[in-house]
C-alpha atoms as one frame of an Amber mdcrd trajectory, in Angstrom:
protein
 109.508 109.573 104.495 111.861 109.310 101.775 111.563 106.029  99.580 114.216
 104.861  97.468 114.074 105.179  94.259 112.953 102.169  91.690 115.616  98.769
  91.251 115.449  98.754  87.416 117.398  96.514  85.435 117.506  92.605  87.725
 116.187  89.748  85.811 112.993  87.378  87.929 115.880  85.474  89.370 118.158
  88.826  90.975 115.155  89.928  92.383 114.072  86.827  93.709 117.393  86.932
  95.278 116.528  90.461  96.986 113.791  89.801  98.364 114.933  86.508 100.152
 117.832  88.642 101.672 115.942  91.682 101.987 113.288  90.153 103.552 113.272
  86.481 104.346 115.960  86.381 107.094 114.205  87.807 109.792 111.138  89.784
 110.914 110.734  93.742 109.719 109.633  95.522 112.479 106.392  98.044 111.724
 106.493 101.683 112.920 104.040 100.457 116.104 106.020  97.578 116.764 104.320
  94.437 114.851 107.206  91.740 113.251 106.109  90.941 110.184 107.092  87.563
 108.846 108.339  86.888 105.045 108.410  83.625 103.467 110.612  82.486 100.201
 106.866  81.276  98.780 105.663  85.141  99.303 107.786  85.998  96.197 105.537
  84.393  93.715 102.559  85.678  94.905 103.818  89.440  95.504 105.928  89.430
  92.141 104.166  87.774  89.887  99.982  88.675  88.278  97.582  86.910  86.491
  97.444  87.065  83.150  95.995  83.759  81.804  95.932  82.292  84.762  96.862
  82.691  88.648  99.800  84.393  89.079 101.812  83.252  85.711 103.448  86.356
  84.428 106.512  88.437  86.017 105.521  92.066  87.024 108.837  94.178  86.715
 106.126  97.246  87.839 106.261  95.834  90.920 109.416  94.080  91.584 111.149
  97.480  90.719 109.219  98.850  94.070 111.026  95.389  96.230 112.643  98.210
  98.526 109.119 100.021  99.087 108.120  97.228 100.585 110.334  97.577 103.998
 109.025 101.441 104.223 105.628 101.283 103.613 105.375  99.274 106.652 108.131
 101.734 108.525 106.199 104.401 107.413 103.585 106.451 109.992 102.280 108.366
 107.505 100.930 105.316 105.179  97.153 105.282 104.683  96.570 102.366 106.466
  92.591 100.508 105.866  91.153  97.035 107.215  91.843  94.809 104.280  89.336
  92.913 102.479  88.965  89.052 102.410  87.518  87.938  98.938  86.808  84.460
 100.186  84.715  85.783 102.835  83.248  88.800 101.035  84.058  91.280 103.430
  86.574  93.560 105.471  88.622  91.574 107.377  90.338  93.630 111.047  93.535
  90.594 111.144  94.274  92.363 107.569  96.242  95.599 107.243  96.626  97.643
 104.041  98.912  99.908 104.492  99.036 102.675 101.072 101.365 104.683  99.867
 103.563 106.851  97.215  99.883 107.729  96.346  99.491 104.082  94.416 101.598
 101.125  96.753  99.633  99.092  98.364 101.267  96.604 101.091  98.970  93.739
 102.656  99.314  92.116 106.050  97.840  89.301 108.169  97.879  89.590 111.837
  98.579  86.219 113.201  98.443  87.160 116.982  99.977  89.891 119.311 101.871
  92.049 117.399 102.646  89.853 115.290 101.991  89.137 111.182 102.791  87.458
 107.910 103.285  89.468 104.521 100.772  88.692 101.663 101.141  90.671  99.274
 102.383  94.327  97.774 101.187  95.761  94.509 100.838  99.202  92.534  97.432
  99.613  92.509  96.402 100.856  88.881  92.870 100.088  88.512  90.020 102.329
  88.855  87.973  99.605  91.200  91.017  98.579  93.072  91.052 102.669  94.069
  87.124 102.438  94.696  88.208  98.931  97.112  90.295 101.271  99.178  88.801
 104.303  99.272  85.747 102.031 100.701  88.006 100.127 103.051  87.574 101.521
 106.582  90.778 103.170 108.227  93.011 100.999 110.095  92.608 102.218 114.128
């Protein structure tokens, strides 16, 4: 699958503005037919890391990958893995991590028959966060 290539040059605000028509007007359908759900809130949390403290500084690494987001989740040939739920301290089947572009990682919550609500996408650049998913058992 061909993904487009990086949105460089939008201040917080433009792609704030993406997203919420990108994304926040209506399900995105997965290759295998689950709607996933966006909220305007999702932004923060997928757009912005922690720094100093929970999620206070704007990541232009991965708000230039907004458009991945739609075809990592399109995509049949993602490396998909149970996701992992740090409050419980384990692997959690209602979450799907779906990687790609070698590095993107895009997180979902099933919330009932194919159905589900975006958390979270993010490059992953960190040495554990590799180990996390290479441990993560495949998605079936």
């Amino acid at each position: 699958m061909n993904y487009p290539p990086l949105l460089q040059g939008k201040t917080p605000d433009e792609y704030r503005s993406i997203f919420e028509a990108m994304y926040c007007r209506g399900p995105i359908l997965t290759f295998d037919g689950i709607e996933v759900r966006f909220r305007k809130k999702d932004f923060n949390h997928c757009f912005f890391e922690s720094v100093r403290s929970k999620d206070d500084t704007f990541s232009f690494l991965r708000a230039e990958r907004i458009q991945w987001i739609r075809y990592a989740l399109q995509d049949p040939n993602s490396d998909r893995r149970i996701g992992w739920d740090s409050t419980r301290k384990r692997f959690d089947k209602k979450r799907r991590v779906a990687v790609v572009m070698g590095n993107y990682v895009v997180v979902i919550l099933l919330t009932g028959d194919k159905k589900a609500d975006f958390v979270t996408s993010f490059v992953a650049d960190s040495e554990r966060t590799f180990q996390m998913l290479k441990k993560s058992p495949k998605w079936t």
